[in-house]
Amino acid sequence: MTATGARPTTPTLDEVAVLAGVSRATVSRVVNDSPRVSPEARRAVEEAVATLRYVPNRAARSLVTRRTDTIALVLSESNTQVFSDPFFASIVRGLSERLADTDLNLVLLAARGESEQEKIGRYVRQGHVDGVILMSLHSDDLLPDILAGAHVPVVLSGRPLDGRPVAYVDADNAGGAAAATRHLLSLGRRRIATITGPLDMVAGLDRLAGYRAALADAAPPGVPELVAEGDFTEAGGLRAMTRLLAEAPDLDAVFVASDPMAVGALQALRAAGRRVPEDVAVVGFDDAAVAATCDPPLTTVAQPLGEMTSLMVELLLDQIEAGERAVGTRVCGTTLVRRASA
Amino acid sequence: MTATGARPTTPTLDEVAVLAGVSRATVSRVVNDSPRVSPEARRAVEEAVATLRYVPNRAARSLVTRRTDTIALVLSESNTQVFSDPFFASIVRGLSERLADTDLNLVLLAARGESEQEKIGRYVRQGHVDGVILMSLHSDDLLPDILAGAHVPVVLSGRPLDGRPVAYVDADNAGGAAAATRHLLSLGRRRIATITGPLDMVAGLDRLAGYRAALADAAPPGVPELVAEGDFTEAGGLRAMTRLLAEAPDLDAVFVASDPMAVGALQALRAAGRRVPEDVAVVGFDDAAVAATCDPPLTTVAQPLGEMTSLMVELLLDQIEAGERAVGTRVCGTTLVRRASA
């Protein structure tokens, strides 16, 4: 995807046919290794190909248009994490649906380790995709720098942690977390804990900030912060809830920064003999499928994923069409979905 | 990835530098649109680029070596199905681990619909990957033909339904299903049902064939076949089990062709007041993570997924190295894993 002022013209199949003195179909057959070609015609075509430096390959032709009609969803997570987290699945599904009616292909590349992320960078630099949607940034991530060096349009899913100028689409994580916390306050709860996401990720940090802001702005004096860090997995939610119960046995509510963690928290509460919502009210985040089916069904914060994936594609296509990177950003509002758990 | 007898040579950066009378670094800066170049040098480089038809892009250079160092896992399933089935996750994880220590990248492309599969074919034909591992074939799938026309090395995960000559790696599905059924017979069960996978898929057909073979070979006379078709999902397993209980209320065992379906079957049995294994013994297939954690833990048939993914990569690299397609096949044995459900 490197740019140059003088774009070389690529010889066409027709030019090869004229020089070789054969039909277009014959050139095509030679190029595609068909057996239905005489040795003489084959030799004539091969000479014309060599003379014209004709590159019989769509990858080469795509250099002229500079388009592969393919965008990559790059996830800086291990495949294990990608395939066990329903949020990633929702994003992939949303992007697939958004692209289904277009000529655009979606390829998925996922890696957390440095050498594997370098491999992704190489693939993108080699021009195999027109643009990248990059997801799940940790603060130590190399991918933003790797992709910046690849001169390819990029849209981040989630605000960049370091504030670099880059296009992104995000949910109003802080606003959603504050709404969840205010809802727990409105139920009369006064010992409200939170289980955060990883605090090297924007979604982890912003949801914690929203919880804190709501306690600071809307709580009566003396309502404390009770914080345990989780990792967005069910097992992590179970562990964090167990820690919170040990540290603050009188807690009466918990805002959990993802639904899989909330499912783990429900297990820990059940194991400790606490009733939900009578003893402890629980609010999750994401409105994953499990939120409606777990016991009790989860009150949670929904992100408009369909809208968000559409906006990511739109911001990316804008850059691809314009042939330059741009810094549009969109932040989408969230909705509190009330069910039985709070 | 199309092949041609006369491979055109691609001009190098050095040749451009010599013709333009500038340094290699200057050519590189022009090509990469760096501002640190004088207008005169830029013009000289651009003229040399045009004269030599130099293509300043790694995608073009990779046409010479014909290598992208990337293999594609192509799944003929919707992304929804891919991300909800633990078997796909295991395969992706296995491939990632197998490739982690190599220079090879893994990209994932998934689509069930015709126009989306055509897009995948276009991407592969354009030479953006060195080879393809193709998974989850339904009998109406277009991808085998699409990829055959792309002249790219292919390894199937699973025996091809139409017997076409192509490299593949498969588990001994029939053998595993027969072992599961014989195990139920050895427990004294005589009304043994099966919930199959989709019968337009090899794993569905072969596991049903194994169940039938075991009943024919190892059962006392008069033990009937009781068959309900499922779709490899939990909801499908629940529905199929409900149908079986209506048709054969006295059944005392069920071999279920995937663990997610077996989890659904357990729900249906619980809803019908049947105890597992006392009233109905249940055996699953795959040894997914859920098999160890569901209630009761599932007796199931394990496939050697690590070995299978390694073999797929090996068969694919053999073809890529050799520069031609080959038809190696490997069928891996399965293991009955005994837990509480049977």
mmCIF file of C-alpha atoms in Angstrom, chain A residues 11-12 15-17 19-20 27 30-31 42-56, chain B residues 4-11 52-53:
data_model
loop_
_atom_site.group_PDB
_atom_site.id
_atom_site.type_symbol
_atom_site.label_atom_id
_atom_site.label_comp_id
_atom_site.label_asym_id
_atom_site.label_seq_id
_atom_site.Cartn_x
_atom_site.Cartn_y
_atom_site.Cartn_z
ATOM 1 C CA PRO A 11 0.582 -4.308 -19.618
ATOM 2 C CA THR A 12 -2.773 -5.864 -20.414
ATOM 3 C CA GLU A 15 -1.243 -6.184 -25.474
ATOM 4 C CA VAL A 16 0.291 -9.623 -24.909
ATOM 5 C CA ALA A 17 -2.158 -11.140 -27.409
ATOM 6 C CA LEU A 19 2.438 -8.969 -29.671
ATOM 7 C CA ALA A 20 2.181 -12.771 -29.674
ATOM 8 C CA VAL A 27 -3.059 -15.948 -23.778
ATOM 9 C CA VAL A 30 -1.195 -20.214 -21.439
ATOM 10 C CA VAL A 31 -1.224 -18.047 -18.350
ATOM 11 C CA ARG A 42 2.691 -21.250 -25.944
ATOM 12 C CA ARG A 43 6.194 -20.134 -26.972
ATOM 13 C CA ALA A 44 4.871 -16.977 -28.685
ATOM 14 C CA VAL A 45 2.845 -16.018 -25.636
ATOM 15 C CA GLU A 46 5.728 -16.678 -23.252
ATOM 16 C CA GLU A 47 8.029 -14.439 -25.330
ATOM 17 C CA ALA A 48 5.443 -11.657 -25.352
ATOM 18 C CA VAL A 49 4.954 -12.028 -21.590
ATOM 19 C CA ALA A 50 8.712 -11.701 -21.048
ATOM 20 C CA THR A 51 9.076 -8.743 -23.420
ATOM 21 C CA LEU A 52 6.221 -6.781 -21.920
ATOM 22 C CA ARG A 53 6.993 -7.851 -18.342
ATOM 23 C CA TYR A 54 3.365 -8.868 -18.146
ATOM 24 C CA VAL A 55 2.447 -10.130 -14.666
ATOM 25 C CA PRO A 56 -0.342 -12.652 -15.129
ATOM 26 C CA THR B 4 3.178 -19.404 -16.176
ATOM 27 C CA GLY B 5 6.127 -20.840 -18.033
ATOM 28 C CA ALA B 6 7.966 -17.560 -18.538
ATOM 29 C CA ARG B 7 8.190 -15.835 -15.195
ATOM 30 C CA PRO B 8 8.788 -12.095 -15.758
ATOM 31 C CA THR B 9 11.673 -10.629 -13.837
ATOM 32 C CA THR B 10 10.766 -7.683 -11.679
ATOM 33 C CA PRO B 11 13.123 -4.674 -11.745
ATOM 34 C CA LEU B 52 11.487 0.157 -15.863
ATOM 35 C CA ARG B 53 7.862 -0.525 -14.932
#
